[in-house]
mmCIF file of C-alpha atoms and ligand atoms in Angstrom:
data_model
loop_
_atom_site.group_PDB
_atom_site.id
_atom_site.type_symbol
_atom_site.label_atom_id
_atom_site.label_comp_id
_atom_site.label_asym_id
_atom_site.label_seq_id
_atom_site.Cartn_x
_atom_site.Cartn_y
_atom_site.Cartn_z
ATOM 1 C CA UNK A 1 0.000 0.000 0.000
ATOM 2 C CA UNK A 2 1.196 3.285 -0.968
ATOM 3 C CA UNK A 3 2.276 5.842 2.227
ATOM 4 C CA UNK A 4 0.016 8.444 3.125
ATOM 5 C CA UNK A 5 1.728 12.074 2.759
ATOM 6 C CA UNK A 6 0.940 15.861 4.068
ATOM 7 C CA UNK A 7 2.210 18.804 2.239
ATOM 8 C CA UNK A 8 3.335 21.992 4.266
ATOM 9 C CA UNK A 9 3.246 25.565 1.802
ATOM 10 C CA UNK A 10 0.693 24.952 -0.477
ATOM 11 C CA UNK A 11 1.376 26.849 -3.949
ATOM 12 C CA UNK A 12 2.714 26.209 -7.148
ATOM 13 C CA UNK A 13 4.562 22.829 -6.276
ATOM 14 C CA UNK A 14 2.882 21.650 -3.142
ATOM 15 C CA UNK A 15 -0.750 21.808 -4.860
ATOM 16 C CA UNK A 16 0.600 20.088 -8.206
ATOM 17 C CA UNK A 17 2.038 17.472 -5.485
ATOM 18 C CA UNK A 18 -1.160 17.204 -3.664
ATOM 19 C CA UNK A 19 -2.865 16.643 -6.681
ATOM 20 C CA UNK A 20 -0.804 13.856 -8.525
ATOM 21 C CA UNK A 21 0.687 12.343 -5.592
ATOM 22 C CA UNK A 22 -3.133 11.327 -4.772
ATOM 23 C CA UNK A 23 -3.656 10.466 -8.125
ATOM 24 C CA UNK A 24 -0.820 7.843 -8.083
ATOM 25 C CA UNK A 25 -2.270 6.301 -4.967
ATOM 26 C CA UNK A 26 -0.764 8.194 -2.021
ATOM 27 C CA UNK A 27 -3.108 8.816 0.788
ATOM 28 C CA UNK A 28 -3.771 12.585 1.623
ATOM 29 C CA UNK A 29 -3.087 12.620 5.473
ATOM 30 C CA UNK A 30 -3.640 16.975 5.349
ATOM 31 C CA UNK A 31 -2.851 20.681 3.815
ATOM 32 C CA UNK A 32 -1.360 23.164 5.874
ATOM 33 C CA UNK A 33 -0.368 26.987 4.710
ATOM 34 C CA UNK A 34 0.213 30.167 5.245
ATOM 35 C CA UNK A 35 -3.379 30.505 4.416
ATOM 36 C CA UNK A 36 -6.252 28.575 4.945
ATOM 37 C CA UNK A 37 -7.584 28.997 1.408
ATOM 38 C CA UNK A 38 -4.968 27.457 -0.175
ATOM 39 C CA UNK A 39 -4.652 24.622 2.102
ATOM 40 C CA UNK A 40 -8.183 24.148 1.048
ATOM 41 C CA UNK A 41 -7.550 24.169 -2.554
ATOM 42 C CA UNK A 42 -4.579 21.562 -2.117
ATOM 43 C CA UNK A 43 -7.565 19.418 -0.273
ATOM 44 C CA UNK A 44 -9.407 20.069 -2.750
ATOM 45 C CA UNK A 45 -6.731 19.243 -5.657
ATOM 46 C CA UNK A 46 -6.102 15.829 -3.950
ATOM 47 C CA UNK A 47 -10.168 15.367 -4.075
ATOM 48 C CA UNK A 48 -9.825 14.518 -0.100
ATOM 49 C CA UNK A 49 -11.467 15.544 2.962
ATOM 50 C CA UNK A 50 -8.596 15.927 5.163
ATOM 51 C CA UNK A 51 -7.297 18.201 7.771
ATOM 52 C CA UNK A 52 -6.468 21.682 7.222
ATOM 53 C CA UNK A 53 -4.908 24.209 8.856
ATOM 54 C CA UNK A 54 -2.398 27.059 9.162
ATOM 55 C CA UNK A 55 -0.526 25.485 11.685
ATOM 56 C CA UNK A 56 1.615 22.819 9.841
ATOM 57 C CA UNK A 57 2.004 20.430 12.912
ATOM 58 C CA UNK A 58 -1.871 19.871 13.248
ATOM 59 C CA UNK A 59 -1.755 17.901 10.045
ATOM 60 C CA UNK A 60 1.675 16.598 9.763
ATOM 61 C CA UNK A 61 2.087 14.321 12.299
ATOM 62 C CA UNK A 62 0.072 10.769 10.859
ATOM 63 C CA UNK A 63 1.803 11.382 7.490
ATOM 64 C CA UNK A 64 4.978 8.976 6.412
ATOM 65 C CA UNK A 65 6.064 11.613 4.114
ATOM 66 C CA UNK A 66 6.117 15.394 4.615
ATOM 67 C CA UNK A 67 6.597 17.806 2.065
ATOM 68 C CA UNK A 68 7.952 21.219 2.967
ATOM 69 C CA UNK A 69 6.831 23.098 -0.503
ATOM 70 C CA UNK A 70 7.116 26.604 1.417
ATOM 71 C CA UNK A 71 9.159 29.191 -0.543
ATOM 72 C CA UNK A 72 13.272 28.326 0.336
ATOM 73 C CA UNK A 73 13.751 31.095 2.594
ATOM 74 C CA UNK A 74 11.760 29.545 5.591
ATOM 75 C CA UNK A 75 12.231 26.266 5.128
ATOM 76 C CA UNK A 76 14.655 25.355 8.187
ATOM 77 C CA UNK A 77 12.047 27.511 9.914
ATOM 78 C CA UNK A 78 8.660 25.341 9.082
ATOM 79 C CA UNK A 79 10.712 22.302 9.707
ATOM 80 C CA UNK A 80 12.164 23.319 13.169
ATOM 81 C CA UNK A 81 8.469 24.587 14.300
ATOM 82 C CA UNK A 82 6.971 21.152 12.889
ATOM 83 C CA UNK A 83 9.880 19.600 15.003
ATOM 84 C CA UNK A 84 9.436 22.023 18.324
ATOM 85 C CA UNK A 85 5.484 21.045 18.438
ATOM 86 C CA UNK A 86 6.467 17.529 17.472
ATOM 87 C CA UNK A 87 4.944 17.354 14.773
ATOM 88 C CA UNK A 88 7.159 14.388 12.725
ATOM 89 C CA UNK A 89 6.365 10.600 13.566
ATOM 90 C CA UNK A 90 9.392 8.580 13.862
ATOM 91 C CA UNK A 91 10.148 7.134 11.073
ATOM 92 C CA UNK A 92 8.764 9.662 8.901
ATOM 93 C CA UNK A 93 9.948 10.711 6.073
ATOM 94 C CA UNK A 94 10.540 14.915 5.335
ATOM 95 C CA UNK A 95 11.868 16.393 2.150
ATOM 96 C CA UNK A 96 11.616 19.970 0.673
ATOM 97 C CA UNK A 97 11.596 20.638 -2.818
ATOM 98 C CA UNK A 98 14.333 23.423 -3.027
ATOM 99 C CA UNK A 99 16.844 23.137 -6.001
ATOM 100 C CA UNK A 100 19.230 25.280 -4.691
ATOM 101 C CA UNK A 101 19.099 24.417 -1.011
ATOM 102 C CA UNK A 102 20.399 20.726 0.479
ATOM 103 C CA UNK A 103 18.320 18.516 2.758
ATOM 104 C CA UNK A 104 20.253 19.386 6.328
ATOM 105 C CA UNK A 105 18.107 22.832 6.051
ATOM 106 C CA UNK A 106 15.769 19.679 8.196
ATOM 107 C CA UNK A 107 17.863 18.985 10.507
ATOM 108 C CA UNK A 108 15.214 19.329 13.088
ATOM 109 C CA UNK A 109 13.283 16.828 11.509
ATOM 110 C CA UNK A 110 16.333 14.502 11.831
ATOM 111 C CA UNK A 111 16.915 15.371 15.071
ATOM 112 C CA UNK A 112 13.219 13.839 16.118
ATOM 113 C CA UNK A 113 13.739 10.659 14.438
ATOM 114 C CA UNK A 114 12.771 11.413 11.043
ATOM 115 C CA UNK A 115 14.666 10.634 7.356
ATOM 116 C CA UNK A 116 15.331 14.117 5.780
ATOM 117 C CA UNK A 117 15.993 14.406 1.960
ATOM 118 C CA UNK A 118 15.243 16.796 -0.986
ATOM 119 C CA UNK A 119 13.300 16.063 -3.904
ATOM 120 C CA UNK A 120 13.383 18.627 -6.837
ATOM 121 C CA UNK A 121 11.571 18.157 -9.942
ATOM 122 C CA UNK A 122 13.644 20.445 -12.942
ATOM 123 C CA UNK A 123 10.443 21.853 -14.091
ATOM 124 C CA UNK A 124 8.504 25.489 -14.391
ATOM 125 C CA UNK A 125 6.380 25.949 -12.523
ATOM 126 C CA UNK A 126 4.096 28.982 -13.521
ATOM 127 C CA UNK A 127 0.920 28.670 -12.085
ATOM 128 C CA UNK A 128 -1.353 26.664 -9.968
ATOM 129 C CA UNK A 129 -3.456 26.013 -13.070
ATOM 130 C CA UNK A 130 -2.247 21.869 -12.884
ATOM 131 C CA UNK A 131 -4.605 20.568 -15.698
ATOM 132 C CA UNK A 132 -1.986 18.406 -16.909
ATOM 133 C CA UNK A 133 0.828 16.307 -14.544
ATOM 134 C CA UNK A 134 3.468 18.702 -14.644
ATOM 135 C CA UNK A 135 5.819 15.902 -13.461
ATOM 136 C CA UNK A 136 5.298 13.454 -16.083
ATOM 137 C CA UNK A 137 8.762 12.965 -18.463
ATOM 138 C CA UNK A 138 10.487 14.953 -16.145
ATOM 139 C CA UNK A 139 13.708 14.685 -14.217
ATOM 140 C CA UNK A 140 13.696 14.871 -10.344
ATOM 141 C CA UNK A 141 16.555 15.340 -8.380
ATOM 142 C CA UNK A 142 16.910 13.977 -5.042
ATOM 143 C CA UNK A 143 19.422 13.291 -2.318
ATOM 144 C CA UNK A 144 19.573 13.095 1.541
ATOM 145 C CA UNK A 145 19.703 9.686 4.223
ATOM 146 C CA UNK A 146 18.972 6.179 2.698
ATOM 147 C CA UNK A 147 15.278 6.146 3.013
ATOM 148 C CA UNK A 148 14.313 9.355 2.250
ATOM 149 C CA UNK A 149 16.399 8.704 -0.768
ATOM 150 C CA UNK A 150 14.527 5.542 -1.320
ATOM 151 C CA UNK A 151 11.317 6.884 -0.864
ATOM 152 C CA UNK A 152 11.696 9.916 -2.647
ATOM 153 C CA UNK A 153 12.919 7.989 -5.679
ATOM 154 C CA UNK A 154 9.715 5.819 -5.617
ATOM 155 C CA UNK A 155 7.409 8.782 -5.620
ATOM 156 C CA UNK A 156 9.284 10.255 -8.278
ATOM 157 C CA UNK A 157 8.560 7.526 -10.661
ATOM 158 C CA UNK A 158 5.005 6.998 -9.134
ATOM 159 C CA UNK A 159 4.541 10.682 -10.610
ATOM 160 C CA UNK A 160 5.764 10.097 -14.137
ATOM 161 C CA UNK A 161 9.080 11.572 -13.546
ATOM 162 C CA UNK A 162 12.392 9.804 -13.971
ATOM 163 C CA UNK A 163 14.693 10.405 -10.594
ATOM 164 C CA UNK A 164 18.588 10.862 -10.022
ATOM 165 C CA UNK A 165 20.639 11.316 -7.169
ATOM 166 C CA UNK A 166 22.756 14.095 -6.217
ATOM 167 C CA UNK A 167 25.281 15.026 -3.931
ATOM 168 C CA UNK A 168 23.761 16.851 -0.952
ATOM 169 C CA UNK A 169 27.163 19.334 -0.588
ATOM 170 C CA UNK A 170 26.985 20.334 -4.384
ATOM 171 C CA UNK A 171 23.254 21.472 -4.473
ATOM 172 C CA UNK A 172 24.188 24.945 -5.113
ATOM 173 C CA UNK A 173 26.203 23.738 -8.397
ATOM 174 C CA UNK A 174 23.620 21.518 -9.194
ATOM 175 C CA UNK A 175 20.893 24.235 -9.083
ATOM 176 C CA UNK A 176 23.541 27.069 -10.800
ATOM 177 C CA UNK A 177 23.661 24.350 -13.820
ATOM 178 C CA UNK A 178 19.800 24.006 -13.906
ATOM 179 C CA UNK A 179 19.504 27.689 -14.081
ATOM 180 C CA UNK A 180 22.066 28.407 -16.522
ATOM 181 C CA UNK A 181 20.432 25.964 -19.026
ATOM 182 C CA UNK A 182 16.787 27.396 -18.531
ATOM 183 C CA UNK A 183 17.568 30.874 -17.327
ATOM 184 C CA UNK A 184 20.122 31.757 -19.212
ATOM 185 C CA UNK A 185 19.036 30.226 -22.543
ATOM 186 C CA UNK A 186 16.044 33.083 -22.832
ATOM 187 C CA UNK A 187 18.666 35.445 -22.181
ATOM 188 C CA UNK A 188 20.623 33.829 -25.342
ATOM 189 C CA UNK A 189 17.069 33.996 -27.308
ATOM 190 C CA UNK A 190 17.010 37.930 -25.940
ATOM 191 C CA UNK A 191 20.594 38.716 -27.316
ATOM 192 C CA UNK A 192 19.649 36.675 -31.114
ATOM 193 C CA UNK A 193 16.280 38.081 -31.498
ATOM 194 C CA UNK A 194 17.361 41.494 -30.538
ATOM 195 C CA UNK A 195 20.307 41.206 -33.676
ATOM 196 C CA UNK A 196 17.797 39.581 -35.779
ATOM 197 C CA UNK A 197 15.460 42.451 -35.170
ATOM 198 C CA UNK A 198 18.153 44.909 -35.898
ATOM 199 C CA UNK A 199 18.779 42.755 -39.349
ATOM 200 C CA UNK A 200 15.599 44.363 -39.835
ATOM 201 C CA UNK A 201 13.432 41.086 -39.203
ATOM 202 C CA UNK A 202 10.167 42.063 -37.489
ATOM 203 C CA UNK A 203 10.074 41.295 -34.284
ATOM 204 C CA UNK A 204 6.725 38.915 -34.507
ATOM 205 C CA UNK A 205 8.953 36.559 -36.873
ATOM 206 C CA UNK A 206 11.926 36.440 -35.125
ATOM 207 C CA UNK A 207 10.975 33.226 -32.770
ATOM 208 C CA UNK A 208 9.432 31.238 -35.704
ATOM 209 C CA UNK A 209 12.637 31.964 -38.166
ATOM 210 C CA UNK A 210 15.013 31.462 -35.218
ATOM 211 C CA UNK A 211 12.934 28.124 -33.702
ATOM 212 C CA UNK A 212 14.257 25.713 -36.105
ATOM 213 C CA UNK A 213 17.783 26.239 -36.161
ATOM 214 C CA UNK A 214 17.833 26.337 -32.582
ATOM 215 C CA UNK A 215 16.113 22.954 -32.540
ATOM 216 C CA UNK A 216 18.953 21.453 -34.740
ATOM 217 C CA UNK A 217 21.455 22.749 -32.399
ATOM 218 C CA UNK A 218 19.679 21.444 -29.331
ATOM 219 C CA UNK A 219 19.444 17.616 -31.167
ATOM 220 C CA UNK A 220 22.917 18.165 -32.208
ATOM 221 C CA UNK A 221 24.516 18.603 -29.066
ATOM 222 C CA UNK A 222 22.311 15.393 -28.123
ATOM 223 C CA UNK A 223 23.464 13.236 -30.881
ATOM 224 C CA UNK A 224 26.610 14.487 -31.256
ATOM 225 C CA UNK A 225 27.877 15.764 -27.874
ATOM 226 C CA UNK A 226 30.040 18.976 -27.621
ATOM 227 C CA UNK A 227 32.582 19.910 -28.966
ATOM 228 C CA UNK A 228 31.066 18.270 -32.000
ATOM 229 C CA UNK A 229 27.752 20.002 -32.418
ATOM 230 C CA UNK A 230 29.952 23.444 -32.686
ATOM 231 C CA UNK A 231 29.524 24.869 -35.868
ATOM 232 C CA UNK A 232 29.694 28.607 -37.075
ATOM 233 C CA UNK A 233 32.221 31.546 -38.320
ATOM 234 C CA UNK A 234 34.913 30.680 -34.546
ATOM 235 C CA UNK A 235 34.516 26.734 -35.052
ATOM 236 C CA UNK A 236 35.873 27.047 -38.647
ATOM 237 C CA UNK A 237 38.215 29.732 -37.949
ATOM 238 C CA UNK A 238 36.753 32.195 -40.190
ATOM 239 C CA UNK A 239 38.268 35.605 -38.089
ATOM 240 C CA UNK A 240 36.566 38.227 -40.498
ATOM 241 C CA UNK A 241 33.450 37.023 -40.277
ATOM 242 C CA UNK A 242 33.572 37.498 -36.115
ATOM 243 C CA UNK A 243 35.784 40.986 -37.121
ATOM 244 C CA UNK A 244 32.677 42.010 -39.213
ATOM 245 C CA UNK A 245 29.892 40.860 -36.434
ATOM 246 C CA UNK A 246 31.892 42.935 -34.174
ATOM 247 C CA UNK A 247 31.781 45.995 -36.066
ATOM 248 C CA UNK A 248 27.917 45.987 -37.248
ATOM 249 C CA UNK A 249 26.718 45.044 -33.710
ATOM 250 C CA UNK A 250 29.181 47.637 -32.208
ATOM 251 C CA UNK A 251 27.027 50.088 -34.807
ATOM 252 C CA UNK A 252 23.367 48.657 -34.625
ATOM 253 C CA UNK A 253 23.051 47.571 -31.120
ATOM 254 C CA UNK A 254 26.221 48.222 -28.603
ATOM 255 C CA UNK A 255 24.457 46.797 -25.651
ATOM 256 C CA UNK A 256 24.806 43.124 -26.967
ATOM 257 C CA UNK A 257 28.558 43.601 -27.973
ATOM 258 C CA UNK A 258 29.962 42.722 -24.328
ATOM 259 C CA UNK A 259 27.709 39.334 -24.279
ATOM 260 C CA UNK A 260 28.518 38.703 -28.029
ATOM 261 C CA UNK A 261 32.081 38.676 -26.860
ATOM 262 C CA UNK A 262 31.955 36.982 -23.689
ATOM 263 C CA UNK A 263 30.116 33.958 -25.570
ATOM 264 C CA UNK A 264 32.589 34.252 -28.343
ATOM 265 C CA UNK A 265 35.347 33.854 -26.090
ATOM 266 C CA UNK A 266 34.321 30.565 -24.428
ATOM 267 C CA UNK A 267 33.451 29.408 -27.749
ATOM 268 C CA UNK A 268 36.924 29.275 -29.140
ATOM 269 C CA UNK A 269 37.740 27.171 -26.139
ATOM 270 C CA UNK A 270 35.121 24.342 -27.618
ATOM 271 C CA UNK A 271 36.216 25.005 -30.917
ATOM 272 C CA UNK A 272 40.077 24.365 -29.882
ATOM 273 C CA UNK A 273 38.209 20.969 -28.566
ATOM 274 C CA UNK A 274 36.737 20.375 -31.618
ATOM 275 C CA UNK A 275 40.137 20.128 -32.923
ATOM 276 C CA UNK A 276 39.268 22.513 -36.557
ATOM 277 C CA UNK A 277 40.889 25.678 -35.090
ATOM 278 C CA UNK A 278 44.407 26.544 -35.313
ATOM 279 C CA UNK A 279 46.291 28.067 -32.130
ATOM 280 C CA UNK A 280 47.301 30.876 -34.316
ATOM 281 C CA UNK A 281 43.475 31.830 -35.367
ATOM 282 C CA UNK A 282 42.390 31.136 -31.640
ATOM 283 C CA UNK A 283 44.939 33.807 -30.515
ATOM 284 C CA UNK A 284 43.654 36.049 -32.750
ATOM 285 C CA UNK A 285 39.732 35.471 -32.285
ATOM 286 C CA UNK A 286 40.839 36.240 -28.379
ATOM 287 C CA UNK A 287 42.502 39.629 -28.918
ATOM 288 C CA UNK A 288 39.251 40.393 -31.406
ATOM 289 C CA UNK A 289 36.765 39.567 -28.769
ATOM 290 C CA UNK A 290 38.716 40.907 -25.899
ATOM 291 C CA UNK A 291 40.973 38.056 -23.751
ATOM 292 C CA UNK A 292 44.688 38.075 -24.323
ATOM 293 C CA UNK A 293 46.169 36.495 -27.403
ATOM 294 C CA UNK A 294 48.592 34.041 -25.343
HETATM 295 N N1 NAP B 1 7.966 27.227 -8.979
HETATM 296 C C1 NAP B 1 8.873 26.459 -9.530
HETATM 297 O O1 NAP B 1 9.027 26.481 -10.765
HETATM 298 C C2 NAP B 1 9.713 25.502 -8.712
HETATM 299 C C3 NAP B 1 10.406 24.481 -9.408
HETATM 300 C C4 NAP B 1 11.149 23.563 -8.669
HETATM 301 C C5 NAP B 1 11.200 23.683 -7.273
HETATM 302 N N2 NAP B 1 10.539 24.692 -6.637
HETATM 303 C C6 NAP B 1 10.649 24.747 -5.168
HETATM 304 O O2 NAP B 1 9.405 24.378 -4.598
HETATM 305 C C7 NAP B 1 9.220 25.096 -3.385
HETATM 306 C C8 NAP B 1 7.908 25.862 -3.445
HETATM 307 O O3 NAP B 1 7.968 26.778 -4.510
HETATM 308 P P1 NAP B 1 6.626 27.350 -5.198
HETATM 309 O O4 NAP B 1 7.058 27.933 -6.496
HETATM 310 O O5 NAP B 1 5.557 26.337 -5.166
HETATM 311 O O6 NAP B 1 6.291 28.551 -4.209
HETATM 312 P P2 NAP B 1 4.929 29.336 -4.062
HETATM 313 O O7 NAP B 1 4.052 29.123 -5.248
HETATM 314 O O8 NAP B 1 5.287 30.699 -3.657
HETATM 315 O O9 NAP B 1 4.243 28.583 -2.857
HETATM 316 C C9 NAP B 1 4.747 28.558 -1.582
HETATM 317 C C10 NAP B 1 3.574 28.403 -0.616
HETATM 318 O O10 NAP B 1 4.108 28.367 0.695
HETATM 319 C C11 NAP B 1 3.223 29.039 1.542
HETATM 320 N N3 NAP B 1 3.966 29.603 2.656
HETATM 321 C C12 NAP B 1 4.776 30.692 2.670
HETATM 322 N N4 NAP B 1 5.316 30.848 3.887
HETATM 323 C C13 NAP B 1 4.844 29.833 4.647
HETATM 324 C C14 NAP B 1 5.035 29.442 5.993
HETATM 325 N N5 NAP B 1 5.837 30.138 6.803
HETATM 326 N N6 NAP B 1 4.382 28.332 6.437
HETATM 327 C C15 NAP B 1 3.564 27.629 5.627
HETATM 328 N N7 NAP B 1 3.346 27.948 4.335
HETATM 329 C C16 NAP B 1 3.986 29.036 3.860
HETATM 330 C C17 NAP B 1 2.546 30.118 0.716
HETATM 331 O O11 NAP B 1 1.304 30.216 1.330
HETATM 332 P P3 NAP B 1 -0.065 30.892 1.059
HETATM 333 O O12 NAP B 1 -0.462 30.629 -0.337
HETATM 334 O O13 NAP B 1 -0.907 30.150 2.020
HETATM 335 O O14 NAP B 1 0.116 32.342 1.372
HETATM 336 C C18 NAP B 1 2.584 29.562 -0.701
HETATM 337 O O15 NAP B 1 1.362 29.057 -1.122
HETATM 338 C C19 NAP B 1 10.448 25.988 -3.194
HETATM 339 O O16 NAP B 1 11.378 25.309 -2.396
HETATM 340 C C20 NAP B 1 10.977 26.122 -4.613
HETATM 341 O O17 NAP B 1 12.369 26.364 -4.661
HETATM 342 C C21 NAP B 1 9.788 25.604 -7.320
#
């Protein structure tokens, strides 16, 4: 029989939590907030009449799991009150679902017998609005003690997602990589579309013309791996070409030059990789785009 579960902070993730962990057969044990009303509307996303309150340790303590889905910053605080009104059953087990945070911010929890661990699913989430399981295809991490571990894995897959374990004293890397690869690619799309739209594209075509390409790139660095999927004017050496980029967008749109740069530089460290650019060019793409030429 699958564990019965309570979810403490109930927004974005605890309410999509509340909803598909009861939909994969976990038993709603209660819903406790900040507010009442959206304790309420996790109860009522899990479809169960349950106890809720604002006072997390009036609902947590029949649950085998807890989830701590309260914003990061009071985390270690929910879990040390839960833990102060004893609130955890032995035995139980507590995770939060901070990427950037590891799972000793519950070291209360541990302290009172329970198995603390993290469990953070790499996805957006925008809204409450949880029509469709926002878990389903996608990655979780998790990491903490051997049972939270355990059980954390199993819910994982019991929502649709696939888990992995990380290292609980690299979190912070872990998360900085996450954010680079969704946070900083839309400020990648920002720097292209603002040079396509200076190219004189309008700027309701310049997702649909750049979509494609992008794609490519994406399922080349999948089948191909990098350096490989590298391609372009730094890959192949071709030094006037960057010159020339450097001098219209210097022209046309000078805020994008320093970023233009900065990504040109690391790219002649892939392209060295790669194996297609000569030491010589390389020293001279670096002085063009700003490093040293040693
Ligand atoms: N959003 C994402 O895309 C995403 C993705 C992966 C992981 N996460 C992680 O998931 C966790 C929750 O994030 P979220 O985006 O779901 O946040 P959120 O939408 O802001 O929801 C947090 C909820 O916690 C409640 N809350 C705030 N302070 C509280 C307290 N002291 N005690 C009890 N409840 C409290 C709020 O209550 P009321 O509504 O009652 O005022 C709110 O509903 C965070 O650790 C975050 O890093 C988020």
């Amino acid at each position: 029989m699958k564990k019965s579960y309570a979810i403490v902070g109930c927004g974005r993730v605890g309410t999509a939590l509340a909803r598909y962990l009861a939909g994969a057969g976990y038993k709603p044990a209660g819903f406790a907030s900040r507010s009442l009303s959206s304790a309420k509307r996790a109860a009522t996303a899990a479809g169960a009449k349950v106890p809720v309150s604002v006072q997390p340790w009036e609902v947590t303590p029949k649950a085998d799991i807890v989830l701590i889905t309260t914003p990061d910053g009071v985390i270690r605080e929910t879990a040390d009150k839960i833990a102060e009104y004893e609130g955890f059953a032995k035995g139980a087990v507590v995770l939060h679902c901070s990427g950037a945070l590891p799972s000793t911010q519950l070291s209360a929890a541990e302290n009172g017998g329970a198995h603390t661990g993290s469990l953070h699913p790499l996805q957006s989430f925008a809204s409450e609005d949880i029509e469709k399981n926002p878990f389903a295809g996608i990655m979780m991490a998790v990491e903490g003690q051997g049972d939270a571990v355990k059980t954390a894995w199993q819910m994982a897959e019991n929502l649709g997602a696939s888990p992995f374990e990380i290292q609980t004293d690299k979190k912070m890397l872990y998360h900085a990589s996450a954010a680079v690869a969704s946070n900083y690619l839309v400020t990648l799309m920002h720097l292209a579309f603002q040079l396509i739209i200076a190219s004189g594209v309008p700027a309701s075509k310049s997702y649909t013309i750049l979509k494609p390409l992008v794609q490519g790139t994406l399922s080349n660095v999948e089948n191909n791996g990098i350096p490989r999927a590298l391609t372009g004017p730094i890959a192949r050496g071709d030094a006037e070409t960057v010159r020339h980029h450097i001098a219209e967008i210097g022209e046309a749109v000078p805020t994008c030059l320093d970023l233009y740069r900065q990504m040109g530089r690391h790219t002649i460290e892939i392209a060295l990789a790669k194996g297609d650019l000569s030491e010589e060019t390389a020293a001279e793409l670096r002085q063009m785009l700003g490093g040293t030429s040693s």
